[in-house]
Amino acid sequence: MKFKYLFLAAAALLAFSSCDDYLDKLPDDRAELTTEEKITQLLVSAYPTCNISLIGETSSDNMGDNGRAYSSDIMIDELYRFKDVDVTGNDSPYYIWNGYYRAVAVANQALDAIAKFKRPEALKAQAAEAKLCRAYGMFMLANVFCMAWNPQEADKYPGLPYPLVPGVSENKRGTLRQLYEAINKDIEEALPNVNDAIYKKPKYHWNTRAAYAFAARFNLYYMNYDKAVEYADKALGANPEIFLRNYANYEKLGAVEINNLYNRASEPANFLLVPTYSSASRYVFRERFGHNGTIAGYETYWALAPWGQGSEDALLYWSNMLYGPQSGAIFPKMYEFFEYTDKVAGIGYVHVMDQAFTADETLLVRAEAYALKNNIDKALDDMNKWIVSHCREKAGTNGEKVRPVLTTALVDTFYKHVEYAPVTPDGNRDRSIRKILNPQGFELTPGTDTQENVLQLILHMRRLEVRQQGYRFYDVKRYGISYTHFVAGEDPIIFKPGDLRGAIQIPSDVVNAGLAKNPR
């Protein structure tokens, strides 16, 4: 396996000197929200400035132990071991909780100002933006701090406070069902009034494609598969191919160039970009727990799949575009952008761009929804579009250029020869991309292996597509995938289907203020 080595020049000091200082700053003078322009400007602060990549990645099956020779940050160590996290720095549960709830609070302030505006009908688009910001913030909080949606358990699983009135504290968690109903209500009310014309830079706001991509993902998780398809259709349009990322353009670029191109607003694949304060990129190299060569080699980028295997023989573009040492292999799409506040002292703010919604991920949302509806032909059609975008061509038997074309026969034959990965592998050769699925709150169609095989491949595609963003953790929770976190010299730690540790523990400060903890 070939790695490309890149050592980033980064300040040794913490990029974010004080989470509390930042959270204490009001986004605007709330008493002066008297014009359309001021309300529109306020909504810039209703987008989260945090992301869940570090929590999600470390908790998922994307991470392995590199051994005691490597150092480990205390927060990474606790997350990897599924322990409650007490630290409050960048990327911690405390930081995520405050960051998303802050965005929700700003959205509520905007909605309150709109309701009091002399002509509220003139601000329908702004109200839609505010509701989408509130729904998105709550959806992300739900994915981190709650169990996966399960209609059979939704009245038992705890939800989260869903503030609707600015300045009024909401101290009851409610149920998971109530939480999802509230998110759904905000989305449905917002969608008809989304208007790209109010944005100078649409890719950083809830433009139409981003809004429908969000609605599609939410409804996939919510098990409304018809709606997931409907909304993905609206996000992707009649020709999704024109929005998918053209990885051929990335092949000859260096790591920094790849990162810059990947995060451009002009890139058609990017539906919504969210600049965030995050140190996640700093935990990639030389850390004890990371997405190492073992995981990359047997489960992700270089794993045996219908497009080949390894760093040289696989047709997957990513297979020879990875950077980093053996302890942490990455495709460079989330490098940090450092904003100096004092160059002499070497301090400032570290930013990571979150590709919150993309055409490629939305295509896989639709493919999964089709597969769960058992519309296998439609699912395969979307999967083949993904293949064209993500896999290079090879010379065929007659010298022609070809790529893999997925059919039910090809997918079934492939998985017939791939063993299920054991929950706790005895050795690396036990690992594979085929996982035992225990769907939470839904069932696969009995009597056929094809649906499961197609879903297995979609989940693998999604694992690759959202690598580094933390979303894999959502998928293992939804599908009840059991896996093991190995710890050198200690007993392995097993994550089980329906594992209550899948709901990250809410911050201790919030518990001390009276909110019920997540059960364990």
Short mmCIF file of C-alpha atoms in Angstrom, two decimals:
data_model
loop_
_atom_site.label_atom_id
_atom_site.label_comp_id
_atom_site.label_asym_id
_atom_site.label_seq_id
_atom_site.Cartn_x
_atom_site.Cartn_y
_atom_site.Cartn_z
CA MET A 1 0.00 0.00 0.00
CA LYS A 2 1.38 3.39 -0.94
CA PHE A 3 1.00 6.47 1.22
CA LYS A 4 1.85 9.99 0.19
CA TYR A 5 3.47 11.87 3.05
CA LEU A 6 2.54 15.42 3.88
CA PHE A 7 3.42 17.24 7.08
CA LEU A 8 1.33 20.35 7.58
CA ALA A 9 2.84 23.45 9.07
CA ALA A 10 0.50 24.20 11.95
CA ALA A 11 0.78 26.23 15.10
CA ALA A 12 1.49 24.15 18.15
CA LEU A 13 -0.79 26.23 20.32
CA LEU A 14 -4.51 25.66 20.52
CA ALA A 15 -6.20 27.44 17.69
CA PHE A 16 -9.21 28.30 19.73
CA SER A 17 -8.18 30.06 22.89
CA SER A 18 -11.55 30.08 24.60
CA CYS A 19 -14.72 28.28 23.64
CA ASP A 20 -16.56 30.18 26.38
CA ASP A 21 -15.40 33.58 25.12
CA TYR A 22 -16.70 32.82 21.67
CA LEU A 23 -20.03 31.50 22.85
CA ASP A 24 -20.55 34.55 25.03
CA LYS A 25 -20.49 36.89 22.02
CA LEU A 26 -23.90 37.93 20.76
CA PRO A 27 -24.14 37.77 16.97
CA ASP A 28 -25.89 41.11 16.64
CA ASP A 29 -27.65 43.83 18.57
CA ARG A 30 -31.00 42.11 18.98
CA ALA A 31 -32.79 45.32 19.91
CA GLU A 32 -32.16 46.73 16.44
CA LEU A 33 -33.60 44.02 14.21
CA THR A 34 -35.92 46.49 12.52
CA THR A 35 -35.04 46.10 8.84
CA GLU A 36 -35.09 43.30 6.33
CA GLU A 37 -31.36 43.71 5.79
CA LYS A 38 -30.51 43.36 9.49
CA ILE A 39 -32.61 40.23 9.87
CA THR A 40 -30.98 38.73 6.79
CA GLN A 41 -27.53 39.55 8.17
CA LEU A 42 -28.39 38.06 11.54
CA LEU A 43 -29.10 34.70 9.89
CA VAL A 44 -25.45 34.38 8.93
CA SER A 45 -24.91 33.57 12.62
CA ALA A 46 -27.63 30.89 12.59
CA TYR A 47 -25.27 28.44 10.87
CA PRO A 48 -23.20 26.24 13.17
CA THR A 49 -19.53 27.07 13.66
CA CYS A 50 -18.78 23.57 14.96
CA ASN A 51 -18.87 20.13 13.36
CA ILE A 52 -19.14 16.58 14.62
CA SER A 53 -16.39 15.02 12.54
CA LEU A 54 -14.06 14.17 15.42
CA ILE A 55 -16.78 12.72 17.66
CA GLY A 56 -18.34 10.69 14.86
CA GLU A 57 -15.13 9.35 13.36
CA THR A 58 -13.57 8.37 16.68
CA SER A 59 -16.72 6.59 17.81
CA SER A 60 -17.21 4.68 14.56
CA ASP A 61 -15.52 1.64 13.03
CA ASN A 62 -13.25 3.94 10.99
CA MET A 63 -10.65 4.02 13.76
CA GLY A 64 -8.04 1.61 15.03
CA ASP A 65 -5.34 1.51 17.70
CA ASN A 66 -1.82 2.27 16.48
CA GLY A 67 -0.29 1.11 19.74
CA ARG A 68 1.18 2.59 22.88
CA ALA A 69 4.14 4.06 21.04
CA TYR A 70 1.76 6.80 19.88
CA SER A 71 0.35 9.55 22.06
CA SER A 72 -3.35 10.08 22.58
CA ASP A 73 -5.33 13.20 23.37
CA ILE A 74 -7.53 12.59 26.40
CA MET A 75 -10.74 13.40 24.51
CA ILE A 76 -9.88 11.02 21.65
CA ASP A 77 -9.01 8.33 24.17
CA GLU A 78 -12.34 8.72 25.98
CA LEU A 79 -14.40 8.80 22.78
CA TYR A 80 -12.63 5.72 21.38
CA ARG A 81 -13.38 3.86 24.61
CA PHE A 82 -17.03 5.08 24.62
CA LYS A 83 -16.52 6.88 27.92
CA ASP A 84 -18.21 10.08 29.02
CA VAL A 85 -16.11 13.08 27.95
CA ASP A 86 -15.49 15.80 30.52
CA VAL A 87 -13.08 18.05 28.63
CA THR A 88 -14.57 21.19 27.10
CA GLY A 89 -12.19 22.17 24.31
CA ASN A 90 -12.59 22.25 20.55
CA ASP A 91 -14.68 19.42 19.07
CA SER A 92 -15.79 18.11 22.48
CA PRO A 93 -19.41 17.20 23.23
CA TYR A 94 -19.59 20.40 25.30
CA TYR A 95 -18.40 22.45 22.34
CA ILE A 96 -20.79 20.70 19.94
CA TRP A 97 -23.76 21.09 22.30
CA ASN A 98 -23.15 24.81 22.76
CA GLY A 99 -22.32 25.42 19.12
CA TYR A 100 -25.49 23.93 17.66
CA TYR A 101 -27.77 25.30 20.36
CA ARG A 102 -26.26 28.73 19.80
CA ALA A 103 -27.19 28.48 16.12
CA VAL A 104 -30.71 27.43 17.11
CA ALA A 105 -30.97 30.43 19.44
CA VAL A 106 -30.02 32.82 16.63
CA ALA A 107 -32.59 31.20 14.33
CA ASN A 108 -35.24 31.72 17.01
CA GLN A 109 -34.26 35.36 17.42
CA ALA A 110 -34.61 35.88 13.67
CA LEU A 111 -38.02 34.19 13.59
CA ASP A 112 -39.19 36.36 16.48
CA ALA A 113 -38.03 39.50 14.66
CA ILE A 114 -39.78 38.37 11.48
CA ALA A 115 -43.05 37.77 13.35
CA LYS A 116 -42.86 41.32 14.72
CA PHE A 117 -41.85 42.87 11.40
CA LYS A 118 -44.30 45.31 9.86
CA ARG A 119 -44.54 43.15 6.71
CA PRO A 120 -43.66 39.57 7.75
CA GLU A 121 -44.86 38.22 4.38
CA ALA A 122 -41.91 40.02 2.78
CA LEU A 123 -39.54 37.85 4.81
CA LYS A 124 -40.85 34.39 3.92
CA ALA A 125 -37.49 33.34 2.49
CA GLN A 126 -35.67 34.50 5.62
CA ALA A 127 -38.16 32.63 7.80
CA ALA A 128 -37.52 29.51 5.72
CA GLU A 129 -33.78 29.92 6.19
CA ALA A 130 -34.20 30.34 9.95
CA LYS A 131 -36.37 27.21 10.24
CA LEU A 132 -33.90 25.17 8.22
CA CYS A 133 -31.07 26.41 10.43
CA ARG A 134 -33.04 25.42 13.53
CA ALA A 135 -34.00 22.03 12.09
CA TYR A 136 -30.45 21.29 10.97
CA GLY A 137 -28.97 22.23 14.32
CA MET A 138 -31.42 19.98 16.12
CA PHE A 139 -30.93 17.16 13.61
CA MET A 140 -27.17 17.21 14.14
CA LEU A 141 -27.61 17.31 17.91
CA ALA A 142 -30.00 14.36 17.63
CA ASN A 143 -27.51 12.33 15.63
CA VAL A 144 -24.80 12.92 18.23
CA PHE A 145 -26.66 12.86 21.54
CA CYS A 146 -29.61 10.55 20.76
CA MET A 147 -30.16 7.03 19.56
CA ALA A 148 -30.90 6.44 15.89
CA TRP A 149 -34.53 6.91 14.88
CA ASN A 150 -36.44 3.74 15.65
CA PRO A 151 -40.25 3.96 15.46
CA GLN A 152 -40.55 0.99 17.81
CA GLU A 153 -38.52 2.72 20.53
CA ALA A 154 -39.15 6.39 19.72
CA ASP A 155 -41.53 6.90 22.65
CA LYS A 156 -38.96 5.45 25.06
CA TYR A 157 -35.72 6.95 23.79
CA PRO A 158 -34.96 10.44 25.17
CA GLY A 159 -35.11 13.35 22.77
CA LEU A 160 -33.63 16.82 23.31
CA PRO A 161 -34.99 20.23 24.27
CA TYR A 162 -36.29 21.98 21.13
CA PRO A 163 -36.30 25.73 21.85
CA LEU A 164 -38.85 27.75 19.89
CA VAL A 165 -38.92 31.05 21.76
CA PRO A 166 -35.83 33.26 22.11
CA GLY A 167 -34.66 33.85 25.65
CA VAL A 168 -36.91 31.13 27.09
CA SER A 169 -35.09 28.10 28.47
CA GLU A 170 -36.45 24.70 27.43
CA ASN A 171 -35.44 22.17 30.09
CA LYS A 172 -37.39 19.06 29.10
CA ARG A 173 -35.89 16.46 26.81
CA GLY A 174 -39.14 14.91 25.63
CA THR A 175 -39.00 11.77 23.49
CA LEU A 176 -37.15 10.95 20.31
CA ARG A 177 -40.50 10.90 18.49
CA GLN A 178 -41.30 14.44 19.61
CA LEU A 179 -37.85 15.60 18.54
CA TYR A 180 -38.12 14.13 15.03
CA GLU A 181 -41.65 15.46 14.63
CA ALA A 182 -40.44 18.96 15.47
CA ILE A 183 -37.54 18.73 13.02
CA ASN A 184 -39.87 17.44 10.31
CA LYS A 185 -42.33 20.27 10.93
CA ASP A 186 -39.64 22.93 10.51
CA ILE A 187 -38.37 21.34 7.30
CA GLU A 188 -41.79 20.97 5.73
CA GLU A 189 -42.78 24.53 6.57
CA ALA A 190 -39.53 25.92 5.20
CA LEU A 191 -39.16 24.11 1.86
CA PRO A 192 -41.88 25.95 -0.13
CA ASN A 193 -40.36 29.35 0.70
CA VAL A 194 -36.65 28.75 0.07
CA ASN A 195 -35.41 31.42 -2.33
CA ASP A 196 -31.86 31.50 -3.68
CA ALA A 197 -32.29 35.12 -4.77
CA ILE A 198 -31.80 36.47 -1.25
CA TYR A 199 -28.22 35.14 -1.07
CA LYS A 200 -25.07 36.76 -2.39
CA LYS A 201 -23.17 33.49 -1.89
CA PRO A 202 -25.78 30.69 -2.08
CA LYS A 203 -23.38 27.80 -1.35
CA TYR A 204 -22.98 29.10 2.20
CA HIS A 205 -26.73 29.28 2.81
CA TRP A 206 -29.81 27.09 2.50
CA ASN A 207 -30.08 27.35 -1.24
CA THR A 208 -32.72 25.19 -2.94
CA ARG A 209 -30.51 22.19 -3.68
CA ALA A 210 -29.03 22.18 -0.18
CA ALA A 211 -32.47 22.45 1.42
CA TYR A 212 -33.83 19.49 -0.51
CA ALA A 213 -30.65 17.48 0.09
CA PHE A 214 -31.16 18.05 3.83
CA ALA A 215 -34.81 17.03 3.54
CA ALA A 216 -33.78 13.88 1.67
CA ARG A 217 -31.21 12.82 4.27
CA PHE A 218 -33.55 13.54 7.15
CA ASN A 219 -36.35 11.50 5.59
CA LEU A 220 -34.00 8.62 4.86
CA TYR A 221 -33.09 8.50 8.57
CA TYR A 222 -36.77 9.04 9.45
CA MET A 223 -37.67 6.03 7.25
CA ASN A 224 -39.88 8.05 4.89
CA TYR A 225 -38.31 6.56 1.79
CA ASP A 226 -40.76 7.97 -0.76
CA LYS A 227 -40.07 11.47 0.53
CA ALA A 228 -36.34 10.83 0.60
CA VAL A 229 -36.48 9.96 -3.11
CA GLU A 230 -38.77 12.91 -3.92
CA TYR A 231 -36.53 15.44 -2.21
CA ALA A 232 -33.31 13.94 -3.57
CA ASP A 233 -34.85 14.25 -7.05
CA LYS A 234 -35.37 17.96 -6.46
CA ALA A 235 -31.84 18.42 -5.16
CA LEU A 236 -30.18 16.51 -7.99
CA GLY A 237 -32.38 17.53 -10.91
CA ALA A 238 -32.94 15.56 -14.10
CA ASN A 239 -29.21 15.07 -14.75
CA PRO A 240 -27.37 14.32 -11.51
CA GLU A 241 -24.19 13.56 -13.44
CA ILE A 242 -23.51 17.25 -14.03
CA PHE A 243 -23.31 17.83 -10.26
CA LEU A 244 -21.22 14.83 -9.26
CA ARG A 245 -17.59 15.51 -8.37
CA ASN A 246 -15.24 14.87 -11.30
CA TYR A 247 -12.32 13.16 -9.57
CA ALA A 248 -10.34 13.03 -12.80
CA ASN A 249 -9.71 16.74 -12.18
CA TYR A 250 -8.03 15.90 -8.86
CA GLU A 251 -5.63 13.18 -9.97
CA LYS A 252 -2.60 15.33 -10.76
CA LEU A 253 -3.02 17.76 -7.88
CA GLY A 254 -1.09 17.91 -4.64
CA ALA A 255 -2.79 17.64 -1.27
CA VAL A 256 -3.30 21.33 -0.61
CA GLU A 257 -4.56 21.85 -4.16
CA ILE A 258 -6.99 18.95 -3.74
CA ASN A 259 -8.31 20.47 -0.53
CA ASN A 260 -8.73 23.89 -2.11
CA LEU A 261 -10.55 22.56 -5.17
CA TYR A 262 -12.72 20.24 -3.08
CA ASN A 263 -13.99 23.14 -0.97
CA ARG A 264 -14.62 25.71 -3.66
CA ALA A 265 -18.09 27.21 -3.85
CA SER A 266 -17.78 26.96 -7.64
CA GLU A 267 -17.53 23.15 -7.41
CA PRO A 268 -20.94 21.90 -8.68
CA ALA A 269 -20.93 18.97 -6.24
CA ASN A 270 -20.97 21.27 -3.19
CA PHE A 271 -24.54 22.11 -2.22
CA LEU A 272 -23.82 23.58 1.24
CA LEU A 273 -20.45 24.53 2.71
CA VAL A 274 -20.20 25.40 6.40
CA PRO A 275 -16.96 26.99 7.68
CA THR A 276 -16.34 25.72 11.20
CA TYR A 277 -13.94 26.19 14.07
CA SER A 278 -12.37 22.78 14.53
CA SER A 279 -9.05 21.14 15.37
CA ALA A 280 -10.12 17.83 13.81
CA SER A 281 -7.45 17.94 11.11
CA ARG A 282 -4.72 18.01 13.78
CA TYR A 283 -5.63 14.58 15.12
CA VAL A 284 -5.00 12.81 11.81
CA PHE A 285 -1.25 12.22 11.97
CA ARG A 286 0.83 10.46 14.62
CA GLU A 287 -2.09 9.81 16.95
CA ARG A 288 -2.62 6.55 18.78
CA PHE A 289 -6.17 6.10 17.52
CA GLY A 290 -6.74 6.82 13.87
CA HIS A 291 -7.87 5.70 10.43
CA ASN A 292 -4.72 3.67 9.94
CA GLY A 293 -3.35 1.46 7.21
CA THR A 294 -5.15 -1.59 8.59
CA ILE A 295 -8.58 0.04 8.34
CA ALA A 296 -7.77 1.60 4.97
CA GLY A 297 -6.38 -1.68 3.65
CA TYR A 298 -9.12 -4.05 4.69
CA GLU A 299 -12.26 -1.95 5.21
CA THR A 300 -12.22 1.34 3.31
CA TYR A 301 -10.15 2.79 0.47
CA TRP A 302 -8.06 -0.27 -0.43
CA ALA A 303 -10.51 -2.99 0.60
CA LEU A 304 -11.69 -5.60 -1.88
CA ALA A 305 -14.71 -4.14 -3.70
CA PRO A 306 -16.29 -4.50 -7.16
CA TRP A 307 -13.82 -1.89 -8.48
CA GLY A 308 -10.73 -3.81 -7.37
CA GLN A 309 -8.40 -3.85 -4.41
CA GLY A 310 -5.29 -2.09 -3.13
CA SER A 311 -3.59 1.20 -3.86
CA GLU A 312 -2.49 0.40 -7.41
CA ASP A 313 -4.96 -2.14 -8.76
CA ALA A 314 -8.21 -0.52 -7.62
CA LEU A 315 -10.01 1.74 -10.07
CA LEU A 316 -11.24 3.94 -7.22
CA TYR A 317 -9.67 7.39 -7.61
CA TRP A 318 -9.16 7.70 -3.87
CA SER A 319 -7.04 4.53 -3.77
CA ASN A 320 -3.87 6.37 -4.79
CA MET A 321 -4.75 9.86 -3.55
CA LEU A 322 -4.20 9.24 0.16
CA TYR A 323 -1.82 11.19 2.35
CA GLY A 324 -0.30 10.65 5.74
CA PRO A 325 1.71 8.01 7.62
CA GLN A 326 0.67 4.45 8.34
CA SER A 327 -1.07 5.66 11.51
CA GLY A 328 -3.49 7.98 9.69
CA ALA A 329 -4.46 7.74 6.02
CA ILE A 330 -6.68 10.48 4.63
CA PHE A 331 -7.95 11.89 1.38
CA PRO A 332 -7.19 15.61 1.82
CA LYS A 333 -10.63 17.18 1.78
CA MET A 334 -10.72 18.66 5.30
CA TYR A 335 -7.38 20.34 5.87
CA GLU A 336 -7.40 23.28 8.21
CA PHE A 337 -7.51 26.93 7.23
CA PHE A 338 -5.63 28.89 9.87
CA GLU A 339 -6.65 32.45 10.68
CA TYR A 340 -3.90 34.25 12.56
CA THR A 341 -4.81 36.80 15.20
CA ASP A 342 -1.14 37.27 16.07
CA LYS A 343 1.40 35.94 13.58
CA VAL A 344 4.35 36.69 15.84
CA ALA A 345 2.86 34.69 18.69
CA GLY A 346 1.57 32.08 16.23
CA ILE A 347 -1.96 32.10 17.58
CA GLY A 348 -5.36 32.39 15.97
CA TYR A 349 -8.36 30.35 14.93
CA VAL A 350 -8.28 27.03 13.11
CA HIS A 351 -11.04 26.46 10.56
CA VAL A 352 -12.21 23.31 8.82
CA MET A 353 -14.70 23.41 5.97
CA ASP A 354 -17.61 21.04 6.45
CA GLN A 355 -19.10 19.84 3.17
CA ALA A 356 -22.49 19.54 4.84
CA PHE A 357 -24.39 18.51 1.70
CA THR A 358 -23.03 17.35 -1.63
CA ALA A 359 -24.48 15.90 -4.79
CA ASP A 360 -22.51 12.68 -4.34
CA GLU A 361 -23.82 11.98 -0.84
CA THR A 362 -27.36 12.94 -1.86
CA LEU A 363 -27.17 10.47 -4.75
CA LEU A 364 -26.30 7.73 -2.26
CA VAL A 365 -29.19 8.84 -0.02
CA ARG A 366 -31.50 8.28 -2.96
CA ALA A 367 -29.87 4.97 -3.85
CA GLU A 368 -30.33 3.73 -0.28
CA ALA A 369 -33.96 4.86 -0.22
CA TYR A 370 -34.59 3.02 -3.49
CA ALA A 371 -32.92 -0.12 -2.13
CA LEU A 372 -34.98 0.00 1.06
CA LYS A 373 -38.09 0.28 -1.13
CA ASN A 374 -36.70 -2.80 -2.90
CA ASN A 375 -36.47 -0.89 -6.17
CA ILE A 376 -33.13 -2.48 -6.98
CA ASP A 377 -32.89 -1.32 -10.59
CA LYS A 378 -33.24 2.34 -9.57
CA ALA A 379 -30.72 1.87 -6.76
CA LEU A 380 -28.20 0.30 -9.14
CA ASP A 381 -28.71 3.12 -11.62
CA ASP A 382 -27.67 5.67 -9.00
CA MET A 383 -24.80 3.48 -7.83
CA ASN A 384 -23.49 3.26 -11.38
CA LYS A 385 -23.60 7.05 -11.66
CA TRP A 386 -21.44 7.13 -8.53
CA ILE A 387 -19.06 4.59 -10.09
CA VAL A 388 -18.56 6.79 -13.19
CA SER A 389 -17.68 9.76 -10.99
CA HIS A 390 -15.48 7.90 -8.52
CA CYS A 391 -13.71 5.22 -10.57
CA ARG A 392 -11.24 5.63 -13.41
CA GLU A 393 -11.41 3.60 -16.60
CA LYS A 394 -9.24 0.61 -17.48
CA ALA A 395 -8.43 -1.08 -20.75
CA GLY A 396 -10.96 -3.74 -21.72
CA THR A 397 -10.29 -7.02 -23.53
CA ASN A 398 -10.49 -5.26 -26.90
CA GLY A 399 -8.52 -2.22 -25.84
CA GLU A 400 -11.61 -0.11 -25.12
CA LYS A 401 -11.89 1.97 -21.94
CA VAL A 402 -14.33 0.48 -19.42
CA ARG A 403 -15.47 0.83 -15.81
CA PRO A 404 -17.34 -1.67 -13.64
CA VAL A 405 -21.07 -1.72 -14.38
CA LEU A 406 -23.07 -2.91 -11.40
CA THR A 407 -25.85 -5.42 -12.02
CA THR A 408 -27.74 -7.63 -9.62
CA ALA A 409 -25.73 -10.60 -10.88
CA LEU A 410 -22.39 -8.84 -10.37
CA VAL A 411 -23.27 -7.59 -6.87
CA ASP A 412 -24.68 -10.96 -5.78
CA THR A 413 -21.67 -12.84 -7.16
CA PHE A 414 -19.25 -10.45 -5.46
CA TYR A 415 -20.85 -10.80 -2.03
CA LYS A 416 -21.19 -14.56 -2.45
CA HIS A 417 -17.39 -14.68 -2.30
CA VAL A 418 -16.95 -12.16 0.56
CA GLU A 419 -17.38 -13.41 4.11
CA TYR A 420 -19.15 -11.39 6.76
CA ALA A 421 -16.58 -9.62 8.90
CA PRO A 422 -16.68 -10.98 12.45
CA VAL A 423 -17.47 -8.46 15.15
CA THR A 424 -14.07 -9.08 16.71
CA PRO A 425 -11.66 -10.28 14.00
CA ASP A 426 -8.89 -12.69 15.00
CA GLY A 427 -6.63 -11.10 12.39
CA ASN A 428 -6.72 -8.48 9.69
CA ARG A 429 -7.65 -10.99 7.01
CA ASP A 430 -10.94 -11.53 8.84
CA ARG A 431 -11.90 -7.94 8.01
CA SER A 432 -14.05 -7.10 4.99
CA ILE A 433 -16.58 -4.57 3.73
CA ARG A 434 -19.43 -7.01 4.42
CA LYS A 435 -20.97 -6.34 7.84
CA ILE A 436 -23.67 -8.15 9.78
CA LEU A 437 -26.71 -5.86 9.66
CA ASN A 438 -29.21 -5.59 12.49
CA PRO A 439 -31.48 -2.77 11.25
CA GLN A 440 -32.90 -0.66 14.06
CA GLY A 441 -36.66 -0.36 13.66
CA PHE A 442 -36.98 -1.68 10.12
CA GLU A 443 -36.60 -4.97 8.26
CA LEU A 444 -35.17 -5.98 4.93
CA THR A 445 -37.37 -7.80 2.44
CA PRO A 446 -37.30 -11.52 3.28
CA GLY A 447 -36.56 -14.20 0.72
CA THR A 448 -33.77 -12.54 -1.24
CA ASP A 449 -30.11 -11.73 -0.69
CA THR A 450 -29.99 -9.10 -3.42
CA GLN A 451 -31.49 -6.27 -1.39
CA GLU A 452 -29.03 -6.80 1.45
CA ASN A 453 -26.10 -7.13 -0.95
CA VAL A 454 -26.99 -3.86 -2.67
CA LEU A 455 -27.39 -2.13 0.69
CA GLN A 456 -24.05 -3.52 1.82
CA LEU A 457 -22.38 -1.87 -1.16
CA ILE A 458 -24.26 1.41 -0.71
CA LEU A 459 -23.19 1.54 2.93
CA HIS A 460 -19.59 0.95 1.84
CA MET A 461 -19.88 3.73 -0.73
CA ARG A 462 -21.31 6.02 1.93
CA ARG A 463 -18.50 5.07 4.30
CA LEU A 464 -16.01 6.23 1.69
CA GLU A 465 -17.98 9.30 0.62
CA VAL A 466 -18.35 10.79 4.10
CA ARG A 467 -15.00 9.62 5.51
CA GLN A 468 -13.65 12.21 7.99
CA GLN A 469 -17.06 13.86 8.44
CA GLY A 470 -18.32 11.56 11.19
CA TYR A 471 -21.45 10.38 9.40
CA ARG A 472 -20.36 6.74 9.39
CA PHE A 473 -21.30 6.62 13.08
CA TYR A 474 -24.89 7.47 12.14
CA ASP A 475 -24.96 4.58 9.67
CA VAL A 476 -23.65 1.96 12.09
CA LYS A 477 -26.26 3.13 14.60
CA ARG A 478 -29.08 2.96 12.03
CA TYR A 479 -28.12 -0.48 10.78
CA GLY A 480 -27.10 -1.94 14.12
CA ILE A 481 -23.60 -2.79 12.93
CA SER A 482 -21.52 -4.29 15.71
CA TYR A 483 -17.77 -3.68 15.71
CA THR A 484 -14.74 -3.74 17.97
CA HIS A 485 -12.35 -1.04 19.11
CA PHE A 486 -9.09 -2.80 19.89
CA VAL A 487 -6.89 -1.34 22.64
CA ALA A 488 -3.34 -2.64 22.93
CA GLY A 489 -2.83 -4.64 26.14
CA GLU A 490 -6.49 -4.39 27.15
CA ASP A 491 -9.73 -6.22 26.47
CA PRO A 492 -11.39 -5.22 23.19
CA ILE A 493 -14.32 -2.83 23.39
CA ILE A 494 -17.40 -4.02 21.48
CA PHE A 495 -20.12 -1.72 20.17
CA LYS A 496 -23.37 -3.66 19.84
CA PRO A 497 -26.66 -3.20 17.95
CA GLY A 498 -28.84 -0.74 19.83
CA ASP A 499 -25.88 0.12 22.07
CA LEU A 500 -26.93 2.97 24.38
CA ARG A 501 -23.42 4.39 24.10
CA GLY A 502 -24.38 5.34 20.56
CA ALA A 503 -26.03 8.37 22.17
CA ILE A 504 -22.99 10.40 23.23
CA GLN A 505 -23.35 11.56 26.81
CA ILE A 506 -24.59 15.13 27.15
CA PRO A 507 -22.13 17.57 28.80
CA SER A 508 -21.81 17.38 32.58
CA ASP A 509 -22.55 21.11 32.92
CA VAL A 510 -25.92 20.52 31.26
CA VAL A 511 -26.60 17.55 33.54
CA ASN A 512 -25.67 19.62 36.59
CA ALA A 513 -28.15 22.25 35.41
CA GLY A 514 -30.93 19.67 35.65
CA LEU A 515 -31.20 17.89 32.28
CA ALA A 516 -31.44 14.10 32.45
CA LYS A 517 -28.39 12.14 31.35
CA ASN A 518 -28.44 9.61 28.53
CA PRO A 519 -29.04 6.16 30.00
CA ARG A 520 -26.23 3.66 30.03
#
